[in-house]
Short mmCIF file of N, CA, C and O in Angstrom, two decimals:
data_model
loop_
_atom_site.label_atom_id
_atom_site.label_comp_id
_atom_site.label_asym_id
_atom_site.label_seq_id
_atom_site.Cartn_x
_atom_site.Cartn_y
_atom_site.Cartn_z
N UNK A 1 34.07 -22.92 -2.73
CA UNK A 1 33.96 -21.66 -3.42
C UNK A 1 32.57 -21.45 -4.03
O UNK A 1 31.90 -20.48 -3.69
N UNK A 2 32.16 -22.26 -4.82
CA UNK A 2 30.57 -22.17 -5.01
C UNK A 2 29.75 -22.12 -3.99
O UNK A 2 28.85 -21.28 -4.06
N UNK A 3 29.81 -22.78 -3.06
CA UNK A 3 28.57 -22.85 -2.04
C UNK A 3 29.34 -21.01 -1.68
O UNK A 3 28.59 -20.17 -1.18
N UNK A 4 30.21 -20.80 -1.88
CA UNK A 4 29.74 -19.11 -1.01
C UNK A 4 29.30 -18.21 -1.85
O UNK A 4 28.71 -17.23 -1.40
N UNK A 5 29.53 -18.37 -3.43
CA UNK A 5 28.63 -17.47 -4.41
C UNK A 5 27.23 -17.89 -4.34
O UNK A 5 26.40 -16.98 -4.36
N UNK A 6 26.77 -19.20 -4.27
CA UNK A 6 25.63 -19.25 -3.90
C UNK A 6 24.75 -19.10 -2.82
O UNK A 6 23.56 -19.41 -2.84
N UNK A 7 25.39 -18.61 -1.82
CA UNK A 7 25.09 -18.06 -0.73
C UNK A 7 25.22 -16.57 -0.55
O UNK A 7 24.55 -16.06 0.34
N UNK A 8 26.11 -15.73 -1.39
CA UNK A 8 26.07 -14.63 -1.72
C UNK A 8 24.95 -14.13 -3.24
O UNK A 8 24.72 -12.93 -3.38
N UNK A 9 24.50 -14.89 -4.00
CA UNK A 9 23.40 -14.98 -4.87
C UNK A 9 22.35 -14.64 -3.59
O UNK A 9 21.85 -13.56 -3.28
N UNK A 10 22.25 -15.67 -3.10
CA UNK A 10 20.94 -15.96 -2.33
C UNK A 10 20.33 -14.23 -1.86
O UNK A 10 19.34 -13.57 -2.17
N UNK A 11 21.78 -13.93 -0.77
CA UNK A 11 21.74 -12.67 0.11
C UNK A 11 21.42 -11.43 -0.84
O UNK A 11 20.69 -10.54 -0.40
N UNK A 12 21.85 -11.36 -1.91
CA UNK A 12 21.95 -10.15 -3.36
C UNK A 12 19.93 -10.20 -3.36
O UNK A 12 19.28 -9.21 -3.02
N UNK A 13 19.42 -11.20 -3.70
CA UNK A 13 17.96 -11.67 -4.21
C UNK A 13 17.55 -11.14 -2.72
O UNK A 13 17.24 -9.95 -2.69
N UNK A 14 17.52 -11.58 -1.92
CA UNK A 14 16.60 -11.33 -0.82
C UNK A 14 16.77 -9.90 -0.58
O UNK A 14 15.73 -9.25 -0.48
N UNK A 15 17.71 -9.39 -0.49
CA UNK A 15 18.14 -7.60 -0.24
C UNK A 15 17.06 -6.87 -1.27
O UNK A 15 16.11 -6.12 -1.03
N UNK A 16 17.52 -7.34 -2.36
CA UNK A 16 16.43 -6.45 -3.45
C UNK A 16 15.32 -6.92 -3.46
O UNK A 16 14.45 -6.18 -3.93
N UNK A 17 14.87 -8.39 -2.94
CA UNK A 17 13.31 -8.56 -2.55
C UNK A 17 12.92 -7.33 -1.51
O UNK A 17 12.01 -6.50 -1.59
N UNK A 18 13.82 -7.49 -0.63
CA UNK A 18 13.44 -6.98 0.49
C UNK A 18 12.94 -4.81 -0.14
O UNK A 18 12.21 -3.97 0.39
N UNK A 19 13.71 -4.78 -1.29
CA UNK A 19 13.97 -3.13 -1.81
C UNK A 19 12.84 -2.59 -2.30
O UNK A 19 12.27 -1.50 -2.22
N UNK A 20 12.54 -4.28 -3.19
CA UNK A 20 11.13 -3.70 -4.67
C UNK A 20 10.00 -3.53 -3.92
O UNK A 20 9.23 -2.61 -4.20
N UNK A 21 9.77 -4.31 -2.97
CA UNK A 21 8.41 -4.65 -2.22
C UNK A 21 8.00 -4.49 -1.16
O UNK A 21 8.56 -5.31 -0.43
N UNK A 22 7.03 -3.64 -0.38
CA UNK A 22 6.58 -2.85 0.82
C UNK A 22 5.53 -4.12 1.04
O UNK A 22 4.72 -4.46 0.19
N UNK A 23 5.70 -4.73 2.32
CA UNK A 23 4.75 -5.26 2.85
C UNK A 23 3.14 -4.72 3.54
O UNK A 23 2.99 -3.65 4.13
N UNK A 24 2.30 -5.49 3.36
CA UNK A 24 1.14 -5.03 3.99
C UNK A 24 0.78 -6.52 4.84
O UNK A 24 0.60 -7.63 4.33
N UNK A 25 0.74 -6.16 6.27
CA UNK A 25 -0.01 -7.06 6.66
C UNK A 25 -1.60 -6.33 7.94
O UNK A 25 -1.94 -5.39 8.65
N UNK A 26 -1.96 -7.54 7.46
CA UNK A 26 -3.55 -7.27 8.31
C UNK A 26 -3.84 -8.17 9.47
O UNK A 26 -3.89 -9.36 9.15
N UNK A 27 -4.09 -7.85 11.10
CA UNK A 27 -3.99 -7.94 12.54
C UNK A 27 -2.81 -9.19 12.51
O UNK A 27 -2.86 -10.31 13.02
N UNK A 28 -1.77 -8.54 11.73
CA UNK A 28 -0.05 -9.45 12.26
C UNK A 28 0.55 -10.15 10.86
O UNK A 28 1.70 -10.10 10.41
N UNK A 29 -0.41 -10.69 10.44
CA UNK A 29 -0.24 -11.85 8.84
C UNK A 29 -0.46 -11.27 7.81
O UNK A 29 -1.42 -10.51 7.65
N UNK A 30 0.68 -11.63 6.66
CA UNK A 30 0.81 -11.12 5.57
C UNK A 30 -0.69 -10.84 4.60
O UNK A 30 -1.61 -11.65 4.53
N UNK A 31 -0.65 -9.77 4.03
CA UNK A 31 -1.67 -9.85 3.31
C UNK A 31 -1.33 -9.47 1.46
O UNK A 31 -1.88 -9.92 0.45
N UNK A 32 -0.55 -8.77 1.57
CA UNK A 32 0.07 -8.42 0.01
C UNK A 32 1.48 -7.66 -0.21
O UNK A 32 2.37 -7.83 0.62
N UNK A 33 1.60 -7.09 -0.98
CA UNK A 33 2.77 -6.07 -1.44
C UNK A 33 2.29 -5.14 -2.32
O UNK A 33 1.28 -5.14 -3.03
N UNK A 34 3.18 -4.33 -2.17
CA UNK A 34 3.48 -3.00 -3.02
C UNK A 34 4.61 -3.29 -4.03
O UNK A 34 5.64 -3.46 -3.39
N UNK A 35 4.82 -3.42 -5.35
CA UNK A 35 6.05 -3.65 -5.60
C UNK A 35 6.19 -2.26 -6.18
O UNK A 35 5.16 -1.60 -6.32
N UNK A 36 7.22 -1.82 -6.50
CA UNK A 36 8.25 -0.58 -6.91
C UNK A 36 7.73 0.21 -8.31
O UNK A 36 7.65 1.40 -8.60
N UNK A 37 7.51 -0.70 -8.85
CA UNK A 37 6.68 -0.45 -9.99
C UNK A 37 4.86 -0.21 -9.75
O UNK A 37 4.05 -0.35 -10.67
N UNK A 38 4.61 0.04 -8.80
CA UNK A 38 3.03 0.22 -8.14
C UNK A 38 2.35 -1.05 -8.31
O UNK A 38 1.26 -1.04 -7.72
N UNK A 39 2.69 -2.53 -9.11
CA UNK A 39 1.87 -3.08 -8.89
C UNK A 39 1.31 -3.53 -7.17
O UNK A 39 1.76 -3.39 -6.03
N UNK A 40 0.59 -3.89 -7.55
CA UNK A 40 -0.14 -4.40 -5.82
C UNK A 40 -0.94 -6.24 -6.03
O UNK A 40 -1.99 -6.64 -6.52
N UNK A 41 0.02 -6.79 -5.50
CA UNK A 41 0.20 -8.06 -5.22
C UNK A 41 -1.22 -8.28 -3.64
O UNK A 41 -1.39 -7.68 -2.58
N UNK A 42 -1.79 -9.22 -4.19
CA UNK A 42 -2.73 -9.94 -2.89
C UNK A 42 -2.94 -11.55 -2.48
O UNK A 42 -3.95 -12.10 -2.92
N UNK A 43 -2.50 -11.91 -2.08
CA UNK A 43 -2.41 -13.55 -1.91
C UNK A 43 -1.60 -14.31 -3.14
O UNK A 43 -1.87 -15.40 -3.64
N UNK A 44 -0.15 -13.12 -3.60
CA UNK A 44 0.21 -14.11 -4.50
C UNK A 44 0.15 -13.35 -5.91
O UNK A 44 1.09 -13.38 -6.70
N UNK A 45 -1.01 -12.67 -6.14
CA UNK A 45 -1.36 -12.32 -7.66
C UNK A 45 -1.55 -10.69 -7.59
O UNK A 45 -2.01 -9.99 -6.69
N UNK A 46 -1.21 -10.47 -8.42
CA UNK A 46 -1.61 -8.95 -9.25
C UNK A 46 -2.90 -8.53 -9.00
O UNK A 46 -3.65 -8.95 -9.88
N UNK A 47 -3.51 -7.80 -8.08
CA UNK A 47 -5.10 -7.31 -8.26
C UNK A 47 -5.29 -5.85 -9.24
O UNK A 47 -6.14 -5.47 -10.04
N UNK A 48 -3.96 -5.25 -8.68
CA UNK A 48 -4.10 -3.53 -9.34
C UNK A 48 -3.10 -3.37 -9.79
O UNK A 48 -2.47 -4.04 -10.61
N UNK A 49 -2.77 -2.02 -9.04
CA UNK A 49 -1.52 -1.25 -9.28
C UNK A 49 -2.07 0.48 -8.99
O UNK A 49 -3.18 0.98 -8.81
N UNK A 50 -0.67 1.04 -9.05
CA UNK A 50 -1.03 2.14 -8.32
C UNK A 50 -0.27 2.99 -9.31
O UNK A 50 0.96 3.04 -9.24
N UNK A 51 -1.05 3.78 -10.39
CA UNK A 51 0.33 4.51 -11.40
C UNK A 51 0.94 5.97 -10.73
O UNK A 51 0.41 6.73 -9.91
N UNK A 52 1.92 6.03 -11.23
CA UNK A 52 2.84 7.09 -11.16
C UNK A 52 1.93 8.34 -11.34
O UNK A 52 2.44 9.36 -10.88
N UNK A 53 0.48 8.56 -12.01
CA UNK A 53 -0.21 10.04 -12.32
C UNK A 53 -1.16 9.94 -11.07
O UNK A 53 -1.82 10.96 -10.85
N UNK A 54 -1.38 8.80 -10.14
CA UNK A 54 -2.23 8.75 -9.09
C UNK A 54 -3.18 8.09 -9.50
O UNK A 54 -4.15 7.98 -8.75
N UNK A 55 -3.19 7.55 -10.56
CA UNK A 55 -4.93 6.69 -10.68
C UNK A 55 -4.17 5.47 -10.12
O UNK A 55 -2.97 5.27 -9.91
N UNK A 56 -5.62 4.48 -9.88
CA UNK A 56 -5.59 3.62 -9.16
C UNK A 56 -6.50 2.41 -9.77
O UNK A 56 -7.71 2.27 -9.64
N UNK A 57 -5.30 1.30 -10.71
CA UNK A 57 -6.51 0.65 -11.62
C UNK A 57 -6.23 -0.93 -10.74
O UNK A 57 -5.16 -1.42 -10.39
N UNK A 58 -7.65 -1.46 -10.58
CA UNK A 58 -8.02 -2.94 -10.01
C UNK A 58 -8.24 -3.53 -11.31
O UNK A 58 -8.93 -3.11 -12.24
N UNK A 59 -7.48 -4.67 -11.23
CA UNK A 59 -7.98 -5.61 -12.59
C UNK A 59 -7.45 -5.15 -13.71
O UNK A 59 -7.84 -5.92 -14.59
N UNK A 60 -6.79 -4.33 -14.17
CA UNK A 60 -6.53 -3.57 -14.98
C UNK A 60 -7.39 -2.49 -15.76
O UNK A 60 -7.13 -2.07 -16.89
N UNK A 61 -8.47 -2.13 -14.96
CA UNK A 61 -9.08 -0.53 -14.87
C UNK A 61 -9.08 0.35 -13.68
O UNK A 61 -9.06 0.27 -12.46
N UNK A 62 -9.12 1.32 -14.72
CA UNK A 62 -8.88 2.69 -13.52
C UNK A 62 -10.24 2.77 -12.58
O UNK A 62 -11.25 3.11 -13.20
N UNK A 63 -10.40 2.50 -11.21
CA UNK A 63 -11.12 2.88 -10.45
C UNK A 63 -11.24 3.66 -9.83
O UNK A 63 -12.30 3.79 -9.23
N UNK A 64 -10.22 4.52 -9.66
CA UNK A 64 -9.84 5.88 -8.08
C UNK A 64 -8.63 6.97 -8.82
O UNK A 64 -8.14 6.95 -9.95
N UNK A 65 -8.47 7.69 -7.93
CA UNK A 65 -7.08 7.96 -8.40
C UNK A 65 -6.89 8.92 -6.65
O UNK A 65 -7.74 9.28 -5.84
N UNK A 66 -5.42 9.05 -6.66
CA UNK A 66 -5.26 9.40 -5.63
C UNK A 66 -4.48 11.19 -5.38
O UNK A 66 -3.29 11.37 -5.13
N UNK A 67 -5.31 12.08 -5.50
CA UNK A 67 -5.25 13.72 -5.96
C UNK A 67 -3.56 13.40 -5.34
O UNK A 67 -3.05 12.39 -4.87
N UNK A 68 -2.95 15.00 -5.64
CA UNK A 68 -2.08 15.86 -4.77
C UNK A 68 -2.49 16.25 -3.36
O UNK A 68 -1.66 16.21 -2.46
N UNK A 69 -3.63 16.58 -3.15
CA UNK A 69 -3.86 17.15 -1.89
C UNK A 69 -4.51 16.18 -0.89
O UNK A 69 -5.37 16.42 -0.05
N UNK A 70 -3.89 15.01 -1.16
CA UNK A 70 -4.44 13.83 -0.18
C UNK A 70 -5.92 13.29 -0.24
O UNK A 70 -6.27 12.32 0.43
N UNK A 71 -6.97 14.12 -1.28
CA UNK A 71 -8.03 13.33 -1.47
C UNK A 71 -8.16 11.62 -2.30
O UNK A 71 -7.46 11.23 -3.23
N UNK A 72 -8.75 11.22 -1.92
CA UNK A 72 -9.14 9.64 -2.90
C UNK A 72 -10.25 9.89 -3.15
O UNK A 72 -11.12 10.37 -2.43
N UNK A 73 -10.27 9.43 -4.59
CA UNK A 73 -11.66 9.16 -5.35
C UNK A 73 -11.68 7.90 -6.03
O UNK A 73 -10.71 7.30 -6.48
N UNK A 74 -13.00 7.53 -6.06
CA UNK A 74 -13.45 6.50 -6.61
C UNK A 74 -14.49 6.33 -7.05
O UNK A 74 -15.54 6.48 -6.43
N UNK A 75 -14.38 6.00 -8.17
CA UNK A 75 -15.24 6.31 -9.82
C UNK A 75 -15.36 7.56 -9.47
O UNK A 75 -16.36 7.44 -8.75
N UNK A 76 -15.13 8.56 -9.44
CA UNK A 76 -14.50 9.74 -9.79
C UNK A 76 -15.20 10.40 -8.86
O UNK A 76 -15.35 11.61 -9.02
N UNK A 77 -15.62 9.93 -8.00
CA UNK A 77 -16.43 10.70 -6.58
C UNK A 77 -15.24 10.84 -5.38
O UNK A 77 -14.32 10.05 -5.18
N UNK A 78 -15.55 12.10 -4.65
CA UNK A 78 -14.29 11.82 -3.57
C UNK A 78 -15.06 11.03 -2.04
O UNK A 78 -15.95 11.40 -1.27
N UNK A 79 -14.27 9.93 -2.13
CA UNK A 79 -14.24 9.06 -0.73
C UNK A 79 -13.84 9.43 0.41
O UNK A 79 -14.41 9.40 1.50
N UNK A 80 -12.66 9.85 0.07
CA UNK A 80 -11.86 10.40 1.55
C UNK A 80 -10.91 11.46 1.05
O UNK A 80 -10.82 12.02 -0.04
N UNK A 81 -10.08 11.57 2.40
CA UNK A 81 -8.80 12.23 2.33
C UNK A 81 -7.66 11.51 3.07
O UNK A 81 -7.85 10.63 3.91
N UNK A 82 -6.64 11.91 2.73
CA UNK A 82 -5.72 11.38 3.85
C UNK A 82 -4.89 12.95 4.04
O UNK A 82 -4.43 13.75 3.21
N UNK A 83 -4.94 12.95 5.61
CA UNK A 83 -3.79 14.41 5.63
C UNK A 83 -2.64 14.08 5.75
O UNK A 83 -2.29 12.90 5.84
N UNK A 84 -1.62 15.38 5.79
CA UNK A 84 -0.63 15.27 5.85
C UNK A 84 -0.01 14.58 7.37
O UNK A 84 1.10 14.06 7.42
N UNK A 85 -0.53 14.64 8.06
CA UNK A 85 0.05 14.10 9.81
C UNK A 85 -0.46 12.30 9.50
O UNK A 85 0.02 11.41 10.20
N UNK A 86 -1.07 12.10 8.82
CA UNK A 86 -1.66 10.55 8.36
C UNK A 86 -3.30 10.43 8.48
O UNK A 86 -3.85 9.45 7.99
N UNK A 87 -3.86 11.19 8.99
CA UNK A 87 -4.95 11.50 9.18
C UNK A 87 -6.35 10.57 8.59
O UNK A 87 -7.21 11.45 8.63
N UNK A 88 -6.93 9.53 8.17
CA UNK A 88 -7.70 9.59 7.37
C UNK A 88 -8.92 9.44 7.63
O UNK A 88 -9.28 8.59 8.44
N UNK A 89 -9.95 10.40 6.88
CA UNK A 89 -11.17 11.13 6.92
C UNK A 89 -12.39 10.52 5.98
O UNK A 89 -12.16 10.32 4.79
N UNK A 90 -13.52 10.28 6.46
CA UNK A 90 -14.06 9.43 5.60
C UNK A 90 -15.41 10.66 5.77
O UNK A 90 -15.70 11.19 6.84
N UNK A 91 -16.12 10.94 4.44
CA UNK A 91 -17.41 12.18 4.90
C UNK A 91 -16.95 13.38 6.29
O UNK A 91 -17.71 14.04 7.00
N UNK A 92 -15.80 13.34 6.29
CA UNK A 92 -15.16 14.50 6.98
C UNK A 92 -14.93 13.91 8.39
O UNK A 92 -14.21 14.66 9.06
N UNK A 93 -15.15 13.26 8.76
CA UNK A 93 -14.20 12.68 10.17
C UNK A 93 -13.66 11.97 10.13
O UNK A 93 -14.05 11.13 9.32
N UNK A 94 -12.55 11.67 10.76
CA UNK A 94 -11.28 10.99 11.32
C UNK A 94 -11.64 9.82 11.21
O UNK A 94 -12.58 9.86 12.01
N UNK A 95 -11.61 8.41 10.70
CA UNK A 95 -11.83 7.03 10.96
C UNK A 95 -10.86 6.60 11.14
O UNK A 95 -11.03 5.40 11.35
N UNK A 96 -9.48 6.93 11.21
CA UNK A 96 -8.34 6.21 11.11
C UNK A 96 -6.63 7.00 10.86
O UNK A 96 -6.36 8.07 10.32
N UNK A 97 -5.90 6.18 11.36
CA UNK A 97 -4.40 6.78 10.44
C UNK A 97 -3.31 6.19 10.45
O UNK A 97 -2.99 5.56 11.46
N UNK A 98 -2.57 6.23 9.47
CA UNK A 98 -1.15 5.84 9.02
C UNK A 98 -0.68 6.25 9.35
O UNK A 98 -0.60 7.38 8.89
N UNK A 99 0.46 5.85 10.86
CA UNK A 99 1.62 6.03 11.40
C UNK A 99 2.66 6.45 10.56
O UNK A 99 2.85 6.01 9.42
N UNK A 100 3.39 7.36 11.17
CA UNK A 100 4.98 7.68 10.40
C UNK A 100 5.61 6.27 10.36
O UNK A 100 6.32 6.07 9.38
N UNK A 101 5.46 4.87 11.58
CA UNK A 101 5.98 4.05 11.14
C UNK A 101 5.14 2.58 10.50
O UNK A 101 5.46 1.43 10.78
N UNK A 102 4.14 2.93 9.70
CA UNK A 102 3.72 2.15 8.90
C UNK A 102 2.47 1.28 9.65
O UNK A 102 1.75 0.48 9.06
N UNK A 103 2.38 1.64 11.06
CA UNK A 103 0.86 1.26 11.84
C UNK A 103 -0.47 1.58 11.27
O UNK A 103 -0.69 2.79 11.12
N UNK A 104 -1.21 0.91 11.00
CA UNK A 104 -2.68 1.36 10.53
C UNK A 104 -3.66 1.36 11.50
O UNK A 104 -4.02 0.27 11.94
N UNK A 105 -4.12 2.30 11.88
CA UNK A 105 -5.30 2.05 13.55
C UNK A 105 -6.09 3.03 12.71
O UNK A 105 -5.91 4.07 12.08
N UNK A 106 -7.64 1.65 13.21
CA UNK A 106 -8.98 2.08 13.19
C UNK A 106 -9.37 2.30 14.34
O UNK A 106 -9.10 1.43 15.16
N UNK A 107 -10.10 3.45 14.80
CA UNK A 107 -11.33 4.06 15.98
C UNK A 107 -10.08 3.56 16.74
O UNK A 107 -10.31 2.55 17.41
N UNK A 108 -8.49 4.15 16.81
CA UNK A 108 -7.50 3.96 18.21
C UNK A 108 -6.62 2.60 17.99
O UNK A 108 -5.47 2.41 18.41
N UNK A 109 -7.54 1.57 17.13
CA UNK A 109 -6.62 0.04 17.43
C UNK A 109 -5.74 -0.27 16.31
O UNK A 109 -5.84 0.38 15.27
N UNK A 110 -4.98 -1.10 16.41
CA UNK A 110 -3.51 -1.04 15.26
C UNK A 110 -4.68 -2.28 14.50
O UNK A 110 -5.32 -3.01 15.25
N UNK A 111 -4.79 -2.36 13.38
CA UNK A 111 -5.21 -3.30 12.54
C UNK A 111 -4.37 -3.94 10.97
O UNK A 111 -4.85 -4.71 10.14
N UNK A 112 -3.17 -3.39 10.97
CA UNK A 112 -2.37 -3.61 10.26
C UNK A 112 -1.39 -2.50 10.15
O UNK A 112 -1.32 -1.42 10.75
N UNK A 113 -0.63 -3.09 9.19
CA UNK A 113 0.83 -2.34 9.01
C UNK A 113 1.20 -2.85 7.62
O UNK A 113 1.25 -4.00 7.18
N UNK A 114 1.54 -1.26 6.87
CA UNK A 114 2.18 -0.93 5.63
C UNK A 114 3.04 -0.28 5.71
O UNK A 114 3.05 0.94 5.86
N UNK A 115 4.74 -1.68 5.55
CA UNK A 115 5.74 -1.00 5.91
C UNK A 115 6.45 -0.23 4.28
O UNK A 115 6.25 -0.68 3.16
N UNK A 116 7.02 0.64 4.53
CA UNK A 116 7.62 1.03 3.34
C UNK A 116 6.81 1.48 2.49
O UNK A 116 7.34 1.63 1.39
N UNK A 117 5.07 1.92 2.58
CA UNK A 117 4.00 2.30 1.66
C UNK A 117 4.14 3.74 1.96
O UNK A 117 4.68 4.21 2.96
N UNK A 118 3.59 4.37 0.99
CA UNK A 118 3.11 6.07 1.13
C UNK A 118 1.68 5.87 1.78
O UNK A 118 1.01 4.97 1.28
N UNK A 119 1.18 6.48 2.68
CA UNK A 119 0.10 6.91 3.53
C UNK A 119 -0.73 6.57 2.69
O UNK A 119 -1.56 5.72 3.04
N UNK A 120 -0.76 7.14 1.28
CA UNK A 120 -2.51 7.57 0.43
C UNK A 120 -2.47 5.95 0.59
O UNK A 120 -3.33 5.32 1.21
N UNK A 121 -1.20 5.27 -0.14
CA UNK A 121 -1.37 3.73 -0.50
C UNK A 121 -2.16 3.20 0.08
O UNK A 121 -3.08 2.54 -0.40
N UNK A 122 -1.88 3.44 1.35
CA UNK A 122 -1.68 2.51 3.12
C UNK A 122 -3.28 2.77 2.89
O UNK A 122 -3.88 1.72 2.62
N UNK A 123 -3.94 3.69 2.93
CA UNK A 123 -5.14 4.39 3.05
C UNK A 123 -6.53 3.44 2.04
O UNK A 123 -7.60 2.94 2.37
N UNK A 124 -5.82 3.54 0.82
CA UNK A 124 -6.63 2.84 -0.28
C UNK A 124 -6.57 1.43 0.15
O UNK A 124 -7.60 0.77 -0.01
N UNK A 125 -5.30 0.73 0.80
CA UNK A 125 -5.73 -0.65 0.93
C UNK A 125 -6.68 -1.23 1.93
O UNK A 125 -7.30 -2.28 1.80
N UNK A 126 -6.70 -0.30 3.11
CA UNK A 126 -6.91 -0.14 4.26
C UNK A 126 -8.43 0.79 4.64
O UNK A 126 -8.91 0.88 5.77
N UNK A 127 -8.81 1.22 3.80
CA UNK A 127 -10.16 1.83 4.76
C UNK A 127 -10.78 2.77 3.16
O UNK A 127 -11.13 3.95 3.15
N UNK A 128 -10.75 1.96 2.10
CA UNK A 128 -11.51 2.76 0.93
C UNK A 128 -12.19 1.21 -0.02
O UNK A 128 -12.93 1.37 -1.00
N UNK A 129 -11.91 0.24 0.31
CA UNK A 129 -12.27 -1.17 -0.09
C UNK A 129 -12.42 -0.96 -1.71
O UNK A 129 -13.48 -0.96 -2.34
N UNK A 130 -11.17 -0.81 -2.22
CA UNK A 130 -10.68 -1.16 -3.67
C UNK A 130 -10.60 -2.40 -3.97
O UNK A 130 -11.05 -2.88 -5.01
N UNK A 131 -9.93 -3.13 -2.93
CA UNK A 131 -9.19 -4.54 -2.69
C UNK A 131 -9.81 -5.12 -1.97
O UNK A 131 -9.46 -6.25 -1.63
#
C-alpha cells in the first residue's frame, strides 16, 4: 500500500513539474525553463524573470520589457519585434521565428525549441542576448 502512494506522490510531482515549467532547449539539449511565475531558470539557477507588466529583469534588474504590440526593448531602446504569425525582426527584417509549435529557426534552420513559452519569451531568449 505505501509503495503505491509513493508512486502516486511521485506521478502528482512530475505532472505539476511538468505544468509550472516550459522547457527551452538549444540544437536538441536542455538549456533552461520558464517557470509559471516568469522566473527563468539557466543551468540550474535563476538568471531573470519575466514580470506580468512585460519588463524583463536579469539578475534582478529591469533590462527590456516586452510592449503589447510585440516590440522588445532593451535599456529602453527598441531591439526588435516579434509579430503576430511568430515573425522576428531585428532593424526591420526577418532574422527568425517561433513556430506555433515551439521551433525556433534562424536564416530557415531549427536551432532550438521553447515548448510551452509565449513567442515574445521564446524571442528574448533566443535572438535579443539578455541571457
Amino acid at each position: 500500500m505505501n509503495f503505491k502512494k509513493l508512486v502516486l506522490a511521485a506521478s502528482v510531482c512530475l505532472f505539476m513539474n511538468t505544468l509550472t515549467a516550459q522547457d527551452l532547449r538549444k540544437n536538441g539539449s536542455p538549456y533552461g525553463t520558464i517557470e509559471s511565475n516568469g522566473d527563468i531558470r539557466i543551468s540550474g539557477s535563476i538568471k531573470g524573470k519575466f514580470e506580468s507588466n512585460g519588463d524583463i529583469r536579469v539578475n534582478g534588474s529591469i533590462k527590456g520589457k516586452i510592449e503589447s504590440n510585440g516590440d522588445i526593448r532593451k535599456n529602453g531602446s527598441i531591439v526588435g519585434k516579434v509579430e503576430s504569425n511568430g515573425d522576428v525582426r531585428i532593424s526591420g527584417s526577418i532574422v527568425g521565428k517561433i513556430e506555433s509549435n515551439g521551433d525556433v529557426r534562424k536564416s530557415g534552420s531549427i536551432v532550438g525549441h521553447a515548448g510551452g513559452v509565449k513567442k515574445e519569451q521564446a524571442a528574448v531568449m533566443f535572438f535579443f542576448d539578455f541571457f
